[in-house]
PDB file of C-alpha atoms and ligand atoms in Angstrom:
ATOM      1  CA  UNK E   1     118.509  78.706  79.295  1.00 83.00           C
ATOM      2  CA  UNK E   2     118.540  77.656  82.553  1.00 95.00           C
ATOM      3  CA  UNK E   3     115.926  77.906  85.654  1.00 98.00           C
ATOM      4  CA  UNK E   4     117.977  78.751  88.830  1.00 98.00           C
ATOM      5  CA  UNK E   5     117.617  77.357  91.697  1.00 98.00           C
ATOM      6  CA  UNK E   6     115.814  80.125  94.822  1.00 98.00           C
ATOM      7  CA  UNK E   7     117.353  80.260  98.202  1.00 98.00           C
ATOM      8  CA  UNK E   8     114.834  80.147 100.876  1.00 98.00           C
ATOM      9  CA  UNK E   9     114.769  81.963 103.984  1.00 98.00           C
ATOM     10  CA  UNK E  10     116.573  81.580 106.711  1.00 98.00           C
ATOM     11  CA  UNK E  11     119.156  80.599 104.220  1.00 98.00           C
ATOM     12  CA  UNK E  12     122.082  83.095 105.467  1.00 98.00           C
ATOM     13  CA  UNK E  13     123.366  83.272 102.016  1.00 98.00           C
ATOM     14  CA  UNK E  14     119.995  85.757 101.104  1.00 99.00           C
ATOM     15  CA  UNK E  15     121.819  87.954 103.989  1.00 98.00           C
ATOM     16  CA  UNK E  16     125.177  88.691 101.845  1.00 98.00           C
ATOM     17  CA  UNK E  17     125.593  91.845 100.478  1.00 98.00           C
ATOM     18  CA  UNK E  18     125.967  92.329  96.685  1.00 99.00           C
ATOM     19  CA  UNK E  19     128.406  93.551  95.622  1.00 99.00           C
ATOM     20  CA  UNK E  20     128.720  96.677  91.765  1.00 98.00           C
ATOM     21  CA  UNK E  21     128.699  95.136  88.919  1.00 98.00           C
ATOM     22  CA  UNK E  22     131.657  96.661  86.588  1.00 98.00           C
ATOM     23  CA  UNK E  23     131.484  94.555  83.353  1.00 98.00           C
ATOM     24  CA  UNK E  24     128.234  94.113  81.644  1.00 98.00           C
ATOM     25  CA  UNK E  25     129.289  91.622  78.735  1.00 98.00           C
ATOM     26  CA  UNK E  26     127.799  88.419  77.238  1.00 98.00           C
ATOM     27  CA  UNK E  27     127.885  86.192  80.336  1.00 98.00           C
ATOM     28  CA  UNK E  28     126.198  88.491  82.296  1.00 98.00           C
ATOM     29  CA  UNK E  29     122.961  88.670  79.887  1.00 98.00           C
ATOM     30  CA  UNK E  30     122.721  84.838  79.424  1.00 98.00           C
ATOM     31  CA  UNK E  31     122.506  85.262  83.043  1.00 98.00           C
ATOM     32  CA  UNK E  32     120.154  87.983  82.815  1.00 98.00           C
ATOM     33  CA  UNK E  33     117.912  85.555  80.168  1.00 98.00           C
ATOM     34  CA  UNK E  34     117.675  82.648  82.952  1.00 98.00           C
ATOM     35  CA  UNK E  35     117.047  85.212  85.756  1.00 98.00           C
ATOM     36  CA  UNK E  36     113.629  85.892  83.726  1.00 98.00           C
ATOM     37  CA  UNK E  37     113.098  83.283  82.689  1.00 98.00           C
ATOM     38  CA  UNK E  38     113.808  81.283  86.626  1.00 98.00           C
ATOM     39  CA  UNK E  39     111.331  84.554  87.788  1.00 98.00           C
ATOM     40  CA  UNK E  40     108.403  84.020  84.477  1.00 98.00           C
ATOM     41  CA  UNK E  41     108.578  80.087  85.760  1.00 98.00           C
ATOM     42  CA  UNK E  42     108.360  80.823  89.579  1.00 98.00           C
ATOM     43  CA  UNK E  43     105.808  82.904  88.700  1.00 98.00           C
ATOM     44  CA  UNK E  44     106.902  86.221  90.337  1.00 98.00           C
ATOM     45  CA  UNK E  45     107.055  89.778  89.839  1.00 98.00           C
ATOM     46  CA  UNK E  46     110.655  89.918  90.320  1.00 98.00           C
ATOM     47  CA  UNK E  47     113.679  88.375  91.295  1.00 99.00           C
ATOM     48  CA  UNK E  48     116.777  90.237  92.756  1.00 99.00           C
ATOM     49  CA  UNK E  49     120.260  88.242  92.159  1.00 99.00           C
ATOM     50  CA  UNK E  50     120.581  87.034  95.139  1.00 98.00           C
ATOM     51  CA  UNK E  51     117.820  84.982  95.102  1.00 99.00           C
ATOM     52  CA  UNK E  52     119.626  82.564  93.039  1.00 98.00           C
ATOM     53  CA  UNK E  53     123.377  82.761  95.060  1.00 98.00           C
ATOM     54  CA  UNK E  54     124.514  85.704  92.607  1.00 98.00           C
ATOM     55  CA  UNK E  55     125.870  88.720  95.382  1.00 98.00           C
ATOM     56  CA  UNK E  56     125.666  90.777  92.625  1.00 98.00           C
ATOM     57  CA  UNK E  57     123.626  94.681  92.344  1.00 99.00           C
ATOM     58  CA  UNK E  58     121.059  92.663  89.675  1.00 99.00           C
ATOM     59  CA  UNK E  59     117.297  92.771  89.749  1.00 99.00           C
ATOM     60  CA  UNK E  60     114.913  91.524  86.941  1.00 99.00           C
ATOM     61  CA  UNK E  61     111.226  92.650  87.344  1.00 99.00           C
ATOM     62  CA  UNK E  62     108.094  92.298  85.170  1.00 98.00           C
ATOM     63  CA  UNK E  63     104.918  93.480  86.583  1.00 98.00           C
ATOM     64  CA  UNK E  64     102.665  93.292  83.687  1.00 98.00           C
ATOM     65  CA  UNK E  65      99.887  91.207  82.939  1.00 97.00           C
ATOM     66  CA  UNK E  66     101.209  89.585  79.689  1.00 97.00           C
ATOM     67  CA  UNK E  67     104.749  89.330  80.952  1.00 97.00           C
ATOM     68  CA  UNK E  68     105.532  91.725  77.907  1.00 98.00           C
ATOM     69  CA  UNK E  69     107.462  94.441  79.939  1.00 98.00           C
ATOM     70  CA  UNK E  70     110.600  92.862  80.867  1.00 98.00           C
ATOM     71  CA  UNK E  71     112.815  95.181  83.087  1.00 98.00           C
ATOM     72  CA  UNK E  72     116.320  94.897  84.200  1.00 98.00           C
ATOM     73  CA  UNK E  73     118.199  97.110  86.799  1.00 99.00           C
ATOM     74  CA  UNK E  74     121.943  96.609  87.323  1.00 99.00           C
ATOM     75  CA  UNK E  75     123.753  98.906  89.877  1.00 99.00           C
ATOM     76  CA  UNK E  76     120.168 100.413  91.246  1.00 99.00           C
ATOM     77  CA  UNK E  77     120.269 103.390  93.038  1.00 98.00           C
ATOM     78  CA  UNK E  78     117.118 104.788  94.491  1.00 98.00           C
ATOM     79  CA  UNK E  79     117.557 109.020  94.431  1.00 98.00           C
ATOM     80  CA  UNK E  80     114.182 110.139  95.576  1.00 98.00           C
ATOM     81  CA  UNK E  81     111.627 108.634  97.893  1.00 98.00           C
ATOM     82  CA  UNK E  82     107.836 110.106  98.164  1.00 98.00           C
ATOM     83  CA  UNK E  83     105.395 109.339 100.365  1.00 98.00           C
ATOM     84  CA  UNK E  84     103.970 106.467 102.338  1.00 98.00           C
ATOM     85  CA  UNK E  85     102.315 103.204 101.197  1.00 98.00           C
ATOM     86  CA  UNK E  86     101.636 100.165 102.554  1.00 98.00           C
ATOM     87  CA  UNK E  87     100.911  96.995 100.706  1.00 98.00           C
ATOM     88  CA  UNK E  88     100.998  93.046 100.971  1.00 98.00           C
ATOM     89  CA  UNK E  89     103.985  91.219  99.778  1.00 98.00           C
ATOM     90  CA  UNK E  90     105.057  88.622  99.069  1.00 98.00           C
ATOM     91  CA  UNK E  91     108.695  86.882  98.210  1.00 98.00           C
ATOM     92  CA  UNK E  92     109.788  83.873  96.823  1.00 98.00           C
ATOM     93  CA  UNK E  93     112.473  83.427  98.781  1.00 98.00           C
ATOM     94  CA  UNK E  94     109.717  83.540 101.321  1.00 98.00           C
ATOM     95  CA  UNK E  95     107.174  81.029 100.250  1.00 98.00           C
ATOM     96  CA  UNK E  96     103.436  81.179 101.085  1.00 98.00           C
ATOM     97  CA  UNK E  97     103.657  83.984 103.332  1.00 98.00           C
ATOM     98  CA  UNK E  98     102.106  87.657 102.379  1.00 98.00           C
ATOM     99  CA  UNK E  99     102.126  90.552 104.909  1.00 98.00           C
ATOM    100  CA  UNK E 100     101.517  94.475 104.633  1.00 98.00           C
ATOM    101  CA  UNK E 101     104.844  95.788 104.443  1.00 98.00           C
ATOM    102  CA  UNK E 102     105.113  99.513 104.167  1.00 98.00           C
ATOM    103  CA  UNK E 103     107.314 101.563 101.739  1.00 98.00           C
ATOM    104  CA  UNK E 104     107.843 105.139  99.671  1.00 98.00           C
ATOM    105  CA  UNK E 105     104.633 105.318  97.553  1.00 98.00           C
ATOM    106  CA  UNK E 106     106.252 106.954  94.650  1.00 98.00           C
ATOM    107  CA  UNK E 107     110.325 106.701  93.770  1.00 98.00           C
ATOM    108  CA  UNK E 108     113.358 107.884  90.604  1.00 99.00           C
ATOM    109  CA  UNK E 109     115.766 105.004  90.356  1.00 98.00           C
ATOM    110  CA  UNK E 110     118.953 105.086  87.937  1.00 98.00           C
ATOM    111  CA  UNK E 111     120.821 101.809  87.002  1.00 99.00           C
ATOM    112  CA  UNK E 112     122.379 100.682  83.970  1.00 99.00           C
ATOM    113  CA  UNK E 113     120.143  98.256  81.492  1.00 98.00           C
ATOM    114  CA  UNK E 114     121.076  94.734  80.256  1.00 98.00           C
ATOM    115  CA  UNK E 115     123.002  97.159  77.515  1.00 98.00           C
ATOM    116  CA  UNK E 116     125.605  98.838  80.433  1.00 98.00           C
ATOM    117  CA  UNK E 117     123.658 102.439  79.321  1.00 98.00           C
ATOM    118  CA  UNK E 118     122.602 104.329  82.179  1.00 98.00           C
ATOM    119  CA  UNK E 119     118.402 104.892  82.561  1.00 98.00           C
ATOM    120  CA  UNK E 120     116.552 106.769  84.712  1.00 98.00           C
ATOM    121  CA  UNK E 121     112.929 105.605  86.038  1.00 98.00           C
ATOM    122  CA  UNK E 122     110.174 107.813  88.318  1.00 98.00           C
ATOM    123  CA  UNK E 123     107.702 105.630  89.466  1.00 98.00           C
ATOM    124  CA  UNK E 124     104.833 104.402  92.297  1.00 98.00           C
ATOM    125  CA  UNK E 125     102.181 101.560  92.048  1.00 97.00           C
ATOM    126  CA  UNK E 126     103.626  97.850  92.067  1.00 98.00           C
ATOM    127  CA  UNK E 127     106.649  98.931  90.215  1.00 98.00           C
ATOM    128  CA  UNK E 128     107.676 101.061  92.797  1.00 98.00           C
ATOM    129  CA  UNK E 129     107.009  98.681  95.730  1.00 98.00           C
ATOM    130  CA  UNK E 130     108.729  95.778  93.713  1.00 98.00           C
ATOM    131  CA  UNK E 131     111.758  97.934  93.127  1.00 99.00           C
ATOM    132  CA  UNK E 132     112.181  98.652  96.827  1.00 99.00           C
ATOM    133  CA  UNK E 133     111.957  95.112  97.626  1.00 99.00           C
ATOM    134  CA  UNK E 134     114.598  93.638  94.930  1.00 99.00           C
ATOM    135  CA  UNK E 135     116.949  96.563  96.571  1.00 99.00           C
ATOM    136  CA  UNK E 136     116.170  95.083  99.675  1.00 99.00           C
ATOM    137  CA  UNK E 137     117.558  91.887  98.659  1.00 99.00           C
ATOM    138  CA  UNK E 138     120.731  93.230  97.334  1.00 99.00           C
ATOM    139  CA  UNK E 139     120.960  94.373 100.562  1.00 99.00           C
ATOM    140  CA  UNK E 140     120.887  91.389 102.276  1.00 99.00           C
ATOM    141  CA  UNK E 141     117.086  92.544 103.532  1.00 98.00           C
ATOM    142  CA  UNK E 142     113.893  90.357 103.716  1.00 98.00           C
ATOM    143  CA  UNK E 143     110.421  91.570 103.480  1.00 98.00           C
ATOM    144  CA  UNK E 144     110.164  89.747 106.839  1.00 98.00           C
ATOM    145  CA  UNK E 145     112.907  91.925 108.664  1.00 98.00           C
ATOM    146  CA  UNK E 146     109.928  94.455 108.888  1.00 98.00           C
ATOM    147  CA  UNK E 147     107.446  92.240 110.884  1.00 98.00           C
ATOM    148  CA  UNK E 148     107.398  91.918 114.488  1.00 98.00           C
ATOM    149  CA  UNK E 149     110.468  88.966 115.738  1.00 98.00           C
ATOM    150  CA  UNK E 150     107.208  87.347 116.864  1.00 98.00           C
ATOM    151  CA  UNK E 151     105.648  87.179 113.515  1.00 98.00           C
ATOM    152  CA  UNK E 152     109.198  86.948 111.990  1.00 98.00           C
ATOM    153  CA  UNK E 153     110.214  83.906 113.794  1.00 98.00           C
ATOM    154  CA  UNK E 154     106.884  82.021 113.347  1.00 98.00           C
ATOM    155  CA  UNK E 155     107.314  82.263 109.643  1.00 98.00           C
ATOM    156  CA  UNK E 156     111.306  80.818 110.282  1.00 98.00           C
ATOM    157  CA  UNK E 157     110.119  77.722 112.249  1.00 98.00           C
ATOM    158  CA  UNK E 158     107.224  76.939 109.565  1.00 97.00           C
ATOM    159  CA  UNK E 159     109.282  77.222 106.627  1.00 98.00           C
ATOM    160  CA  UNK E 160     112.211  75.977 108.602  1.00 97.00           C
ATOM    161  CA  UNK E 161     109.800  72.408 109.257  1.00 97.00           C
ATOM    162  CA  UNK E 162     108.776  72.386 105.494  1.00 93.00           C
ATOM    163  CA  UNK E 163     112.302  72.402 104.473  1.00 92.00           C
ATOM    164  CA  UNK E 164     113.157  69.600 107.455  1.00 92.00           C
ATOM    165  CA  UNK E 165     109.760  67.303 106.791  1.00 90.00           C
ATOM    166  CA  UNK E 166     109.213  68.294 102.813  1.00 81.00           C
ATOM    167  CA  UNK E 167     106.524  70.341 101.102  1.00 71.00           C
ATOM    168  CA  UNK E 168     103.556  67.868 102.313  1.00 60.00           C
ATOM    169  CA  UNK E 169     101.505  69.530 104.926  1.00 54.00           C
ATOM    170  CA  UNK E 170      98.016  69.037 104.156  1.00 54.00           C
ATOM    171  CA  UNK E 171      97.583  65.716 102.592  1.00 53.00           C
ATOM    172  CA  UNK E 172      95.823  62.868 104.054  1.00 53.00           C
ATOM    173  CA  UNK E 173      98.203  60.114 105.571  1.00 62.00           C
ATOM    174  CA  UNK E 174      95.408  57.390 106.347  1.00 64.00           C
ATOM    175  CA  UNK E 175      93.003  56.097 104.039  1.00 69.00           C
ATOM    176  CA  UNK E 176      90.211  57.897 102.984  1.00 59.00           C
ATOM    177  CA  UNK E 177      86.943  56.702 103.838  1.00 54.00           C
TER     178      UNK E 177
HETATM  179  O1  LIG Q 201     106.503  87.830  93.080  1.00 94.61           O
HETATM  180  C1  LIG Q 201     106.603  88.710  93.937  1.00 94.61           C
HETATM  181  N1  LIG Q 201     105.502  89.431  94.277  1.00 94.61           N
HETATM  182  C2  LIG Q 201     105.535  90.546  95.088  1.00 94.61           C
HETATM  183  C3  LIG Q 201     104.323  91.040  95.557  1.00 94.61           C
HETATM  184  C4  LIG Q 201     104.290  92.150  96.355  1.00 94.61           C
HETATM  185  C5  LIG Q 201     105.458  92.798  96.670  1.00 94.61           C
HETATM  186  C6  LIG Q 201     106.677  92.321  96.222  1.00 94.61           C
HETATM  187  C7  LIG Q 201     106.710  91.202  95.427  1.00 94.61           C
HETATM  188  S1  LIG Q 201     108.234  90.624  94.837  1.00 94.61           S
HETATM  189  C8  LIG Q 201     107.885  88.916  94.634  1.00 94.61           C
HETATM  190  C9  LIG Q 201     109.045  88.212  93.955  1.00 94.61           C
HETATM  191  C10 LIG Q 201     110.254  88.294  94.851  1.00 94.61           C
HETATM  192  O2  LIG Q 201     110.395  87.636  95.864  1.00 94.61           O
HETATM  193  N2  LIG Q 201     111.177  89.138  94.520  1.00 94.61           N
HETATM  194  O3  LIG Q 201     112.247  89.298  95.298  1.00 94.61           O
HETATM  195 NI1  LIG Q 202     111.631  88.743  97.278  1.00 94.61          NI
END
């Protein structure tokens, strides 16, 4: 298997739209395997397709605490919203950055599984939240499209410095004494 590589925003590739998926065969679930296992590694919660360059309507999420419940959506389509939540999120495509982000408290999703069979989900808590945000992504839509263009654009010029200077932020350059 294989851990794939996460595009970072602003990368304008995270803004393409993904496009049905019509053949669920072989290639797609080795896919499927290293999307877990790129998301287990990461760690995160979940990891929408394109994530990883892949403009395709795929989502992998596990939001258990043994990383035991292993759930994949292809072709998600959200048919009933609930109520109001908000809650912190974060996304790896969005590094060290959490904010309260609100969203339906309760949803139904169909999709197809990693089979091609059609399921049907109900659902609030994490799951639902997560869910909502891996659509998002599908979409084109960052958790950071809800903030302020203030807030929005701070996180852009930090994240855009990290990827111009490298990861090293905090360390000590001099010697220590
Ligand atoms: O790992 C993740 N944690 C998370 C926490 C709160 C709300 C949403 C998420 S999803 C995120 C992984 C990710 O970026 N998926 O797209
Ligand atoms: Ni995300």
């Amino acid at each position: 298997m294989t851990i794939l590589d996460i595009l970072r925003f602003p990368d304008k590739r995270l803004r393409t739209k993904a496009t049905d998926i019509t053949d669920v065969n072989d290639d797609l679930r080795i896919f499927i395997a290293s999307m877990f296992e790129t998301m287990y590694a990461a760690p995160g919660i979940g990891l929408a397709a394109s994530q990883v360059n892949f403009h395709k309507r795929l989502m992998v999420i596990d939001v258990s605490e043994n990383n035991d419940e292993p759930l994949c959506f292809i072709n998600p389509i959200i048919t009933h919203k609930e109520g109001v939540e908000v809650t912190q999120e974060g996304c790896l495509s969005v590094p060290g950055f959490y904010e309260d982000i609100e969203r339906a408290e309760t949803i139904t999703v169909k999709a197809l599984d990693k089979n091609g069979e059609p399921f049907e989900l109900s659902t609030g808590d994490l799951l639902a939240v997560c869910i909502q945000h891996e659509i998002d992504h599908l979409d084109g839509k960052l958790f950071v499209d809800y903030l302020s263009p203030l807030k929005r654009n701070r996180i852009r010029k930090k994240l855009e410095r990290i990827e111009k200077d490298g990861p090293v932020q905090t360390s000590q350059t001099g010697p220590t004494l």
